[in-house]
Short mmCIF file of C-alpha atoms and ligand atoms in Angstrom, two decimals:
data_model
loop_
_atom_site.label_atom_id
_atom_site.label_comp_id
_atom_site.label_asym_id
_atom_site.label_seq_id
_atom_site.Cartn_x
_atom_site.Cartn_y
_atom_site.Cartn_z
CA MET A 1 0.32 -0.31 0.07
CA THR A 2 2.82 2.24 0.78
CA ALA A 3 5.10 1.29 -2.06
CA ARG A 4 1.38 2.18 -4.39
CA LYS A 5 1.37 5.65 -2.54
CA HIS A 6 5.13 6.23 -3.56
CA TYR A 7 5.59 4.77 -6.98
CA PRO A 8 1.93 5.89 -8.45
CA ASP A 9 3.21 4.58 -11.51
CA LYS A 10 5.08 1.28 -11.14
CA SER A 11 3.40 -2.12 -11.51
CA LEU A 12 2.88 -4.20 -8.42
CA ALA A 13 2.10 -7.49 -6.56
CA LEU A 14 1.61 -9.26 -3.87
CA ILE A 15 1.37 -12.78 -3.47
CA ARG A 16 0.60 -15.15 -0.32
CA LYS A 17 0.52 -18.82 0.57
CA GLU A 18 -3.08 -18.49 1.74
CA GLN A 19 -6.51 -16.73 0.50
CA HIS A 20 -7.40 -16.30 3.59
CA VAL A 21 -5.52 -14.65 6.08
CA SER A 22 -5.53 -13.95 9.47
CA ILE A 23 -5.26 -10.99 11.90
CA PRO A 24 -2.65 -12.48 13.75
CA CYS A 25 -3.12 -10.45 17.45
CA GLY A 26 -7.13 -11.60 16.67
CA ILE A 27 -5.74 -14.87 17.03
CA PRO A 28 -6.38 -15.33 20.70
CA TYR A 29 -10.21 -13.28 20.70
CA THR A 30 -11.29 -15.87 17.83
CA PHE A 31 -11.08 -18.06 20.77
CA GLY A 32 -13.20 -16.82 22.71
CA ILE A 33 -14.88 -13.00 21.82
CA ILE A 34 -14.64 -13.10 18.14
CA GLY A 35 -15.23 -17.71 18.76
CA SER A 36 -14.78 -18.23 15.37
CA PRO A 37 -11.26 -18.23 13.16
CA MET A 38 -12.89 -16.71 10.04
CA LYS A 39 -14.32 -13.23 11.65
CA ASN A 40 -10.89 -12.40 12.38
CA LEU A 41 -9.96 -11.53 9.36
CA ILE A 42 -8.28 -8.82 6.83
CA PRO A 43 -9.62 -7.77 3.79
CA VAL A 44 -6.11 -8.43 1.55
CA ASP A 45 -7.82 -8.78 -1.54
CA GLU A 46 -10.24 -6.39 -1.78
CA MET A 47 -7.78 -4.30 -0.17
CA LEU A 48 -5.80 -4.82 -3.49
CA ALA A 49 -7.38 -4.67 -5.79
CA ASN A 50 -8.73 -1.20 -4.79
CA ASN A 51 -4.97 -0.12 -4.75
CA ARG A 52 -4.37 -0.89 -8.33
CA MET A 53 -1.62 -4.34 -7.06
CA ASP A 54 -2.02 -7.95 -8.52
CA SER A 55 -2.63 -10.08 -6.07
CA LEU A 56 -1.57 -14.28 -6.80
CA VAL A 57 -1.77 -16.75 -3.57
CA ASP A 58 0.26 -18.91 -4.42
CA GLU A 59 4.11 -19.82 -2.92
CA VAL A 60 7.34 -18.31 -3.74
CA LEU A 61 10.03 -21.27 -4.04
CA GLU A 62 12.78 -20.17 -4.82
CA ILE A 63 14.55 -15.87 -5.31
CA ASP A 64 16.49 -16.06 -8.56
CA ARG A 65 18.90 -12.36 -7.78
CA ALA A 66 20.66 -12.48 -10.77
CA GLY A 67 17.77 -13.66 -12.61
CA HIS A 68 15.57 -10.94 -10.85
CA THR A 69 13.01 -13.66 -10.37
CA VAL A 70 10.96 -15.28 -8.12
CA SER A 71 8.66 -18.55 -8.86
CA THR A 72 6.66 -20.55 -7.31
CA LEU A 73 4.98 -23.84 -6.13
CA SER A 74 2.25 -23.32 -9.05
CA GLY A 75 5.43 -23.73 -11.59
CA GLU A 76 4.79 -19.74 -12.53
CA LYS A 77 7.87 -17.51 -12.34
CA TYR A 78 7.66 -13.55 -12.21
CA GLN A 79 10.42 -10.75 -12.53
CA TYR A 80 10.67 -8.30 -10.54
CA GLY A 81 12.58 -4.79 -10.60
CA LYS A 82 12.61 -4.51 -6.78
CA LEU A 83 11.33 -7.04 -4.84
CA ILE A 84 10.36 -7.31 -0.75
CA ILE A 85 10.04 -9.95 1.65
CA ALA A 86 7.88 -10.05 4.25
CA THR A 87 8.37 -14.19 4.99
CA GLY A 88 6.64 -13.55 8.65
CA SER A 89 7.75 -15.54 11.76
CA ASN A 90 6.70 -19.03 12.79
CA PRO A 91 5.85 -20.05 15.91
CA VAL A 92 8.75 -21.03 18.99
CA ILE A 93 8.14 -24.94 19.23
CA PRO A 94 11.18 -26.09 22.04
CA PRO A 95 12.13 -29.47 21.00
CA LEU A 96 11.07 -30.27 24.74
CA PRO A 97 10.57 -34.93 25.14
CA GLY A 98 6.86 -35.64 23.98
CA ARG A 99 6.59 -32.13 22.03
CA GLU A 100 5.10 -34.93 19.33
CA ARG A 101 1.99 -36.00 21.49
CA LYS A 102 -1.43 -34.79 20.41
CA ASN A 103 -3.68 -31.64 22.35
CA ILE A 104 -0.05 -30.01 22.18
CA PHE A 105 -0.65 -26.73 20.17
CA ALA A 106 1.27 -23.62 19.37
CA ILE A 107 -0.02 -20.25 17.54
CA LYS A 108 0.83 -20.68 14.21
CA LYS A 109 -1.03 -18.45 11.51
CA ASP A 110 -2.96 -20.59 9.72
CA ILE A 111 -7.12 -21.01 10.38
CA PRO A 112 -8.16 -24.66 9.98
CA TYR A 113 -4.50 -25.52 12.54
CA ILE A 114 -6.95 -22.50 14.43
CA GLN A 115 -10.22 -24.13 14.15
CA GLU A 116 -8.45 -27.26 15.24
CA ILE A 117 -7.05 -25.46 18.26
CA ILE A 118 -10.96 -24.55 19.07
CA ASP A 119 -12.71 -27.59 18.88
CA LYS A 120 -10.34 -29.35 20.90
CA LEU A 121 -11.01 -26.00 22.95
CA VAL A 122 -14.97 -27.28 23.85
CA GLU A 123 -14.92 -30.25 24.96
CA ALA A 124 -11.27 -30.74 26.97
CA LYS A 125 -10.39 -30.51 31.00
CA ASP A 126 -7.92 -29.47 31.64
CA LEU A 127 -6.17 -26.87 29.90
CA CYS A 128 -2.47 -25.81 30.05
CA ILE A 129 -0.46 -22.99 28.43
CA VAL A 130 3.47 -22.35 28.45
CA GLY A 131 4.26 -19.22 29.19
CA CYS A 132 2.91 -16.05 30.45
CA GLY A 133 3.97 -12.95 27.46
CA PHE A 134 1.07 -11.31 25.81
CA ILE A 135 -0.37 -14.48 23.83
CA GLY A 136 -0.72 -16.56 27.31
CA VAL A 137 -3.28 -14.61 28.88
CA GLU A 138 -4.80 -13.64 26.08
CA ILE A 139 -5.77 -17.29 25.03
CA ALA A 140 -6.03 -17.46 28.99
CA GLU A 141 -8.49 -15.69 29.77
CA GLU A 142 -10.91 -16.08 26.06
CA CYS A 143 -10.07 -19.77 26.68
CA ARG A 144 -11.86 -19.21 30.72
CA ARG A 145 -14.23 -16.49 28.57
CA ARG A 146 -15.51 -19.76 26.13
CA ARG A 147 -14.93 -22.67 29.27
CA PRO A 148 -16.40 -20.56 32.24
CA ASP A 149 -15.98 -24.29 33.49
CA MET A 150 -12.55 -25.75 32.21
CA ASN A 151 -9.20 -26.09 34.53
CA ILE A 152 -6.77 -23.81 33.06
CA SER A 153 -3.51 -22.72 34.63
CA ILE A 154 -0.33 -20.61 32.69
CA VAL A 155 3.39 -22.10 32.93
CA GLU A 156 6.07 -19.55 33.44
CA MET A 157 10.12 -19.53 33.89
CA LEU A 158 10.58 -16.39 35.35
CA ARG A 159 9.88 -15.03 38.19
CA HIS A 160 6.02 -13.48 36.81
CA CYS A 161 4.10 -13.35 34.31
CA LEU A 162 4.99 -10.02 31.92
CA GLN A 163 8.18 -9.30 33.35
CA LEU A 164 9.89 -9.30 30.42
CA VAL A 165 7.41 -5.67 29.58
CA TYR A 166 6.61 -4.99 32.55
CA ASP A 167 7.89 -3.67 36.14
CA LYS A 168 6.82 -6.19 38.96
CA GLU A 169 4.03 -3.43 40.16
CA PHE A 170 2.51 -3.56 36.69
CA SER A 171 3.23 -7.32 37.25
CA LEU A 172 2.00 -8.53 40.38
CA THR A 173 -1.53 -6.52 38.97
CA ALA A 174 -1.35 -8.70 35.83
CA GLU A 175 -1.38 -11.48 38.19
CA LYS A 176 -4.71 -10.57 39.94
CA VAL A 177 -6.17 -9.46 37.93
CA LEU A 178 -5.28 -13.77 36.04
CA ARG A 179 -5.86 -15.50 39.90
CA GLU A 180 -9.43 -13.63 39.37
CA GLN A 181 -10.39 -15.52 36.68
CA ASN A 182 -9.66 -19.00 38.05
CA ILE A 183 -5.94 -19.50 36.14
CA ASN A 184 -3.51 -21.82 37.87
CA LEU A 185 -0.35 -19.30 37.48
CA LEU A 186 3.02 -21.57 38.04
CA LEU A 187 5.62 -19.79 38.20
CA ASP A 188 9.30 -19.91 38.49
CA GLU A 189 8.54 -23.22 36.42
CA ARG A 190 9.54 -24.45 33.59
CA VAL A 191 8.58 -27.41 31.40
CA GLU A 192 10.53 -30.09 31.38
CA ALA A 193 8.32 -31.97 29.24
CA PHE A 194 4.73 -33.92 27.99
CA LEU A 195 3.33 -37.38 28.86
CA GLY A 196 0.23 -39.46 27.70
CA GLU A 197 -0.02 -42.11 25.66
CA GLY A 198 -0.63 -40.80 22.62
CA ALA A 199 -2.07 -37.40 23.42
CA VAL A 200 -1.33 -35.48 26.21
CA GLU A 201 -2.13 -36.04 30.11
CA LYS A 202 0.51 -34.53 32.05
CA VAL A 203 3.55 -31.22 31.46
CA VAL A 204 6.20 -31.93 33.74
CA LEU A 205 7.73 -29.09 35.53
CA ASN A 206 11.28 -28.78 36.43
CA SER A 207 10.70 -28.27 39.98
CA GLY A 208 9.29 -32.54 39.73
CA ALA A 209 5.34 -31.20 40.31
CA GLU A 210 3.40 -32.49 37.06
CA VAL A 211 0.03 -30.33 35.81
CA LYS A 212 -3.08 -32.61 34.83
CA ALA A 213 -3.83 -31.98 30.46
CA ASP A 214 -5.91 -32.69 28.13
CA MET A 215 -4.97 -29.61 26.32
CA VAL A 216 -1.74 -27.80 25.94
CA ILE A 217 -0.64 -24.64 23.86
CA MET A 218 2.77 -22.95 23.94
CA GLY A 219 2.84 -19.39 23.47
CA LEU A 220 6.77 -18.81 23.64
CA GLY A 221 7.84 -15.78 21.08
CA ALA A 222 8.20 -15.91 16.74
CA GLU A 223 11.23 -16.96 15.55
CA ALA A 224 11.99 -15.10 12.07
CA ASN A 225 10.99 -17.06 8.87
CA SER A 226 14.25 -16.11 7.06
CA GLY A 227 14.58 -19.82 4.86
CA LEU A 228 14.07 -17.91 1.82
CA ALA A 229 15.72 -15.82 1.82
CA ARG A 230 18.49 -16.93 3.23
CA ALA A 231 18.66 -20.52 0.13
CA ALA A 232 18.28 -16.84 -2.37
CA GLY A 233 21.61 -16.43 -0.38
CA LEU A 234 20.68 -12.94 0.94
CA GLU A 235 22.94 -12.10 5.23
CA ILE A 236 21.19 -13.27 8.01
CA GLY A 237 21.88 -11.48 11.42
CA PRO A 238 22.58 -12.72 14.70
CA THR A 239 18.66 -13.01 15.02
CA LYS A 240 18.45 -15.12 12.17
CA GLY A 241 16.78 -12.51 10.38
CA VAL A 242 17.01 -11.69 7.20
CA GLN A 243 19.61 -9.22 7.46
CA VAL A 244 18.78 -5.20 6.44
CA ASN A 245 20.42 -1.74 6.37
CA ARG A 246 18.13 1.15 8.19
CA TYR A 247 16.99 1.22 5.09
CA MET A 248 15.12 -1.91 5.32
CA GLN A 249 18.11 -3.41 1.70
CA THR A 250 18.89 -6.63 2.34
CA SER A 251 22.82 -7.46 1.37
CA ASP A 252 21.15 -6.81 -2.04
CA SER A 253 20.54 -3.51 -3.08
CA ASP A 254 17.47 -4.39 -4.97
CA ILE A 255 15.63 -6.77 -2.86
CA PHE A 256 13.67 -4.79 0.82
CA ALA A 257 12.43 -6.67 3.65
CA CYS A 258 10.78 -6.35 6.12
CA GLY A 259 8.26 -7.56 9.42
CA ASP A 260 9.43 -10.60 11.34
CA CYS A 261 11.44 -12.52 9.63
CA ALA A 262 13.65 -8.91 9.03
CA GLU A 263 16.76 -8.18 11.72
CA LYS A 264 16.20 -6.02 13.88
CA VAL A 265 17.85 -3.27 16.23
CA SER A 266 17.12 -1.50 19.31
CA PHE A 267 16.02 1.81 19.01
CA PHE A 268 18.36 2.91 22.60
CA ASP A 269 21.41 0.35 21.59
CA GLY A 270 21.84 -0.02 18.46
CA GLN A 271 22.30 -3.99 19.69
CA PRO A 272 20.09 -6.64 17.59
CA SER A 273 16.61 -7.29 19.18
CA SER A 274 14.49 -10.40 18.62
CA LEU A 275 11.33 -7.81 19.27
CA LYS A 276 8.98 -8.87 17.41
CA LEU A 277 5.88 -7.13 16.43
CA ALA A 278 2.53 -6.27 14.23
CA SER A 279 3.77 -2.65 14.65
CA ILE A 280 6.82 -2.51 13.79
CA SER A 281 6.40 -4.85 10.97
CA THR A 282 4.03 -2.61 9.64
CA MET A 283 6.02 0.46 10.07
CA GLU A 284 9.66 -1.25 7.98
CA ALA A 285 6.45 -2.51 5.87
CA ARG A 286 6.29 1.69 5.44
CA MET A 287 9.96 2.48 4.97
CA ALA A 288 10.85 -0.46 2.74
CA GLY A 289 7.96 0.63 -0.38
CA ALA A 290 8.61 4.13 0.32
CA ASN A 291 12.67 2.88 -0.10
CA LEU A 292 12.33 0.89 -3.10
CA PHE A 293 13.06 3.44 -5.54
CA SER A 294 14.58 5.62 -3.45
CA LEU A 295 15.92 6.08 -0.34
CA ARG A 296 13.07 8.37 1.40
CA ARG A 297 13.02 7.17 5.43
CA VAL A 298 15.83 5.86 8.01
CA ASN A 299 14.44 3.05 10.86
CA ASP A 300 16.20 4.58 13.94
CA GLY A 301 15.60 0.55 15.76
CA VAL A 302 12.69 -0.74 17.54
CA ILE A 303 10.95 0.91 20.16
CA GLY A 304 8.74 -1.63 21.69
CA VAL A 305 4.94 -0.41 22.20
CA PHE A 306 2.72 -3.58 23.83
CA SER A 307 -0.85 -3.83 24.61
CA THR A 308 -3.46 -5.44 26.07
CA ILE A 309 -6.47 -5.59 27.47
CA LEU A 310 -6.80 -8.48 30.69
CA GLY A 311 -9.90 -8.12 33.54
CA GLY A 312 -11.10 -4.57 32.30
CA ASN A 313 -7.77 -3.49 32.71
CA VAL A 314 -5.67 -2.32 29.82
CA PHE A 315 -1.61 -2.84 30.14
CA ALA A 316 0.36 -0.94 27.95
CA ALA A 317 4.12 -0.82 27.63
CA ALA A 318 7.13 1.58 25.72
CA GLY A 319 10.51 1.01 25.43
CA LEU A 320 12.44 -0.08 27.73
CA THR A 321 11.73 -1.81 31.59
CA LEU A 322 13.61 -1.08 34.88
CA SER A 323 15.29 -3.52 35.05
CA GLN A 324 15.65 -3.41 31.25
CA ALA A 325 17.30 -0.09 31.43
CA GLU A 326 19.88 -0.49 34.41
CA ALA A 327 20.78 -3.89 32.96
CA LEU A 328 22.12 -1.49 29.58
CA GLY A 329 23.98 0.71 32.33
CA TYR A 330 21.06 3.42 32.32
CA SER A 331 20.82 5.30 35.78
CA VAL A 332 16.82 5.51 35.76
CA ILE A 333 14.56 8.25 37.81
CA VAL A 334 10.91 6.97 37.74
CA GLY A 335 8.04 9.19 38.75
CA GLU A 336 4.23 8.14 38.71
CA ALA A 337 0.40 9.87 38.81
CA GLU A 338 -2.63 7.77 38.93
CA SER A 339 -5.95 9.03 38.85
CA ILE A 340 -9.48 9.37 37.29
CA ASN A 341 -9.97 9.27 33.34
CA ARG A 342 -13.29 12.08 33.70
CA HIS A 343 -13.47 15.60 35.11
CA PRO A 344 -14.70 16.01 37.99
CA GLY A 345 -15.02 11.94 39.13
CA THR A 346 -18.28 12.03 39.20
CA MET A 347 -18.74 12.01 34.74
CA PRO A 348 -19.78 8.59 34.06
CA GLY A 349 -16.98 6.05 32.26
CA GLY A 350 -14.82 7.37 34.20
CA ALA A 351 -11.62 4.43 35.90
CA ASN A 352 -8.59 5.19 37.22
CA LEU A 353 -5.43 5.65 34.80
CA LYS A 354 -1.99 4.69 36.24
CA VAL A 355 1.15 6.24 34.60
CA ARG A 356 4.64 5.02 35.13
CA LEU A 357 7.88 7.33 33.67
CA LEU A 358 11.14 5.93 33.51
CA PHE A 359 14.35 8.57 32.26
CA GLU A 360 17.40 8.61 32.38
CA ALA A 361 18.87 10.79 35.43
CA GLY A 362 21.20 13.69 34.53
CA ARG A 363 19.42 14.10 31.06
CA TYR A 364 16.29 13.71 32.06
CA VAL A 365 15.28 12.04 28.24
CA LEU A 366 12.32 10.27 28.22
CA ILE A 367 13.50 6.16 27.14
CA GLY A 368 10.16 4.09 29.32
CA GLY A 369 6.55 4.20 30.02
CA GLN A 370 4.20 2.21 31.86
CA VAL A 371 0.04 2.33 31.55
CA THR A 372 -2.91 0.96 33.98
CA GLY A 373 -5.74 0.54 34.16
CA ALA A 374 -8.39 2.67 31.59
CA THR A 375 -8.87 1.91 27.55
CA SER A 376 -7.16 5.46 26.94
CA GLY A 377 -4.53 3.93 28.60
CA GLY A 378 -3.68 1.40 25.16
CA GLU A 379 -3.61 4.66 23.37
CA LEU A 380 -2.38 6.99 25.51
CA ILE A 381 0.97 4.45 25.03
CA ASN A 382 1.83 5.55 21.52
CA VAL A 383 1.81 9.03 23.04
CA ILE A 384 4.53 7.67 24.78
CA SER A 385 6.09 5.56 22.75
CA ALA A 386 6.40 9.24 19.65
CA CYS A 387 8.07 10.22 23.49
CA ILE A 388 10.33 7.95 23.49
CA ASN A 389 10.61 7.97 20.04
CA GLN A 390 11.22 12.20 19.57
CA ARG A 391 14.32 11.68 22.32
CA MET A 392 11.72 13.99 24.77
CA THR A 393 12.58 15.24 27.96
CA ALA A 394 11.41 15.00 30.82
CA ASP A 395 10.27 19.41 31.01
CA ASP A 396 9.09 18.22 27.58
CA VAL A 397 6.78 15.51 28.45
CA VAL A 398 6.03 17.93 31.23
CA THR A 399 5.08 21.86 29.37
CA PHE A 400 3.59 19.77 25.89
CA GLN A 401 -0.01 21.10 25.49
CA THR A 402 -2.21 17.99 26.24
CA GLY A 403 -6.19 18.25 25.03
CA THR A 404 -8.69 17.69 27.56
CA HIS A 405 -12.01 17.64 27.99
CA PRO A 406 -14.18 16.49 31.25
CA ALA A 407 -15.82 13.32 29.47
CA LEU A 408 -12.80 12.32 27.80
CA THR A 409 -9.57 12.83 29.86
CA ALA A 410 -8.06 13.39 33.40
CA SER A 411 -8.09 17.57 34.16
CA PRO A 412 -5.29 19.37 32.78
CA VAL A 413 -4.31 19.43 36.16
CA ALA A 414 -4.48 15.80 37.53
CA TYR A 415 -3.44 14.94 33.97
CA GLN A 416 -1.33 11.26 33.89
CA LEU A 417 0.89 11.66 31.80
CA VAL A 418 1.98 14.76 32.62
CA ASN A 419 2.26 14.25 36.81
CA ALA A 420 4.08 11.80 36.05
CA ALA A 421 6.67 13.66 33.91
CA GLU A 422 6.50 16.11 37.11
CA ASN A 423 7.13 13.54 39.77
CA ALA A 424 9.64 11.94 37.87
CA ILE A 425 11.23 15.99 38.32
CA GLY A 426 10.63 15.98 41.92
CA ALA A 427 12.14 12.45 43.17
CA SER A 428 15.53 13.14 41.23
CA ARG A 429 15.11 16.86 43.13
CA ALA A 430 14.60 15.36 46.11
CA THR A 431 17.58 12.08 45.54
CA GLY A 432 19.76 14.62 44.14
CA VAL A 433 20.10 11.50 41.91
C1 FAD B 501 -1.05 -14.61 18.61
C2 FAD B 501 -0.41 -14.13 18.40
C3 FAD B 501 -0.72 -12.72 19.33
C4 FAD B 501 -0.27 -11.14 18.62
N1 FAD B 501 -0.89 -10.20 18.28
C5 FAD B 501 -0.23 -9.07 18.74
C6 FAD B 501 -0.84 -7.57 18.80
O1 FAD B 501 -1.36 -7.49 19.58
N2 FAD B 501 -0.02 -6.24 19.13
C7 FAD B 501 1.18 -6.51 17.59
O2 FAD B 501 1.57 -5.06 17.86
N3 FAD B 501 1.30 -7.40 17.63
C8 FAD B 501 1.23 -8.77 18.00
N4 FAD B 501 1.34 -9.98 17.66
C9 FAD B 501 2.15 -9.61 15.66
C10 FAD B 501 2.11 -10.10 15.18
O3 FAD B 501 1.26 -10.73 14.39
C11 FAD B 501 3.28 -10.18 14.05
O4 FAD B 501 4.55 -8.51 14.21
C12 FAD B 501 3.05 -9.96 12.41
O5 FAD B 501 1.97 -11.50 12.28
C13 FAD B 501 3.94 -10.41 11.29
O6 FAD B 501 3.63 -9.51 10.34
P1 FAD B 501 4.75 -9.66 8.91
O7 FAD B 501 3.71 -9.04 8.31
O8 FAD B 501 6.14 -9.47 9.10
O9 FAD B 501 4.62 -11.85 9.25
P2 FAD B 501 3.05 -12.41 10.12
O10 FAD B 501 2.17 -12.27 10.44
O11 FAD B 501 3.87 -14.30 9.36
O12 FAD B 501 2.89 -12.75 7.57
C14 FAD B 501 3.77 -13.42 6.43
C15 FAD B 501 2.46 -14.12 5.58
O13 FAD B 501 4.01 -14.76 4.63
C16 FAD B 501 3.51 -15.73 3.90
N5 FAD B 501 4.35 -16.44 2.95
C17 FAD B 501 5.21 -16.60 4.21
N6 FAD B 501 6.06 -17.43 3.49
C18 FAD B 501 5.15 -17.50 1.89
C19 FAD B 501 6.00 -17.80 1.30
N7 FAD B 501 7.38 -19.36 0.64
N8 FAD B 501 5.60 -17.70 -0.67
C20 FAD B 501 4.41 -16.65 0.39
N9 FAD B 501 3.51 -16.58 1.20
C21 FAD B 501 5.14 -16.63 2.60
C22 FAD B 501 2.55 -16.46 5.31
O14 FAD B 501 1.96 -17.32 4.61
C23 FAD B 501 1.92 -15.17 5.65
O15 FAD B 501 0.98 -15.04 5.50
C24 FAD B 501 1.29 -11.07 17.63
C25 FAD B 501 1.35 -12.47 17.25
C26 FAD B 501 0.28 -13.96 17.31
C27 FAD B 501 0.70 -15.19 17.18
#
């Protein structure tokens, strides 16, 4: 779509494997509130046709860089001037003993497979989810919505749920919300093996405990699908993504890569990052598409913006957590503020919204933020990401003009984002950091 906007005279085609394309971020909700994978589709053909692009359902098997062609499963060969590889990612499935047992699933972006998971979900008694990151917690809540009677546990090797994204206090709040829904959290535990006669019956943990399970869903992240690029001799990066430069060009300047299949670096230190998010993929796609015939956009690296909703509360984060920042050697000052997101508080629809901001001490540059509570937090985190992206200081955050309205936001004097920044400055003065 971006390439079409920037290069209206070029002919453009998109080749994809599947007829129907899922919205990946919607998959957990097909288990519950959406109800079916066929109600969770991207209208690809319509979007492409409206933008004068060819849409081909086929699988690319080979890229011939010298001949500038791609060959497909159906035996076709297509000529390209410029090529974009956006082959995405596959779920991580660790080589655990017993993983081939029946009824052990990972989250593949594949509609018949998702339907298979749902078919099992409606009859299973004991569900064990492996991984308490975003995918794991969203699946747990949606499975609980569909099956109020089912036993659901989540096994997580880290100490806290969502620990890679939140500071401890926010993780503890998320754990409370999950426990209130009768979801059993087995934290600081690692899965060692799956047992059962043919189908899974038990999950064995490193503590020796065994979890009864006639269904397992793994939510352990994703790995770049870079085999096609590798086979074409393109350089592969340290996290196994297709290596790209800051313009999203691969080691062949006529081939670009973007999205989950592409190698990434952190916005904060330029080091390889394995973050894989739709927000990053679409940002990179807008760069690759614009840069095809003229280098117009530059990728400064990934910030990492996450959001979800658990028990009606938003949990959202952008940038570094406190432990990540400290591990990178930052001296950090933290400011927090919370208040109801209406004024006066008697205004209908009000909910509490808490904001936590992390600044680098001394320079007061914003490096991270977390938001929990009201659903408006799902948009506020994008404002925080923009502030991080612009390397705004605490004073910049306090003094930029934020619009407020009684029925929509906190009052201008209680505005959480501004007050969290002001409180960080106050905390810094008080402690002398
Ligand atoms: C359950 C789940 C929930 C998520 N929730 C969120 C969220 O809330 N927010 C967020 O930011 N991110 C979320 N993500 C991550 C997000 O979905 C991914 O970052 C995003 O889908 C990556 O987009 P992509 O286009 O790079 O890759 P993909 O979505 O993986 O798409 C790649 C496409 O290429 C096709 N393909 C691969 N090889 C070939 C070939 N040889 N020939 C033709 N076609 C090929 C594939 O079939 C696929 O259609 C979630 C992921 C999952 C799995």
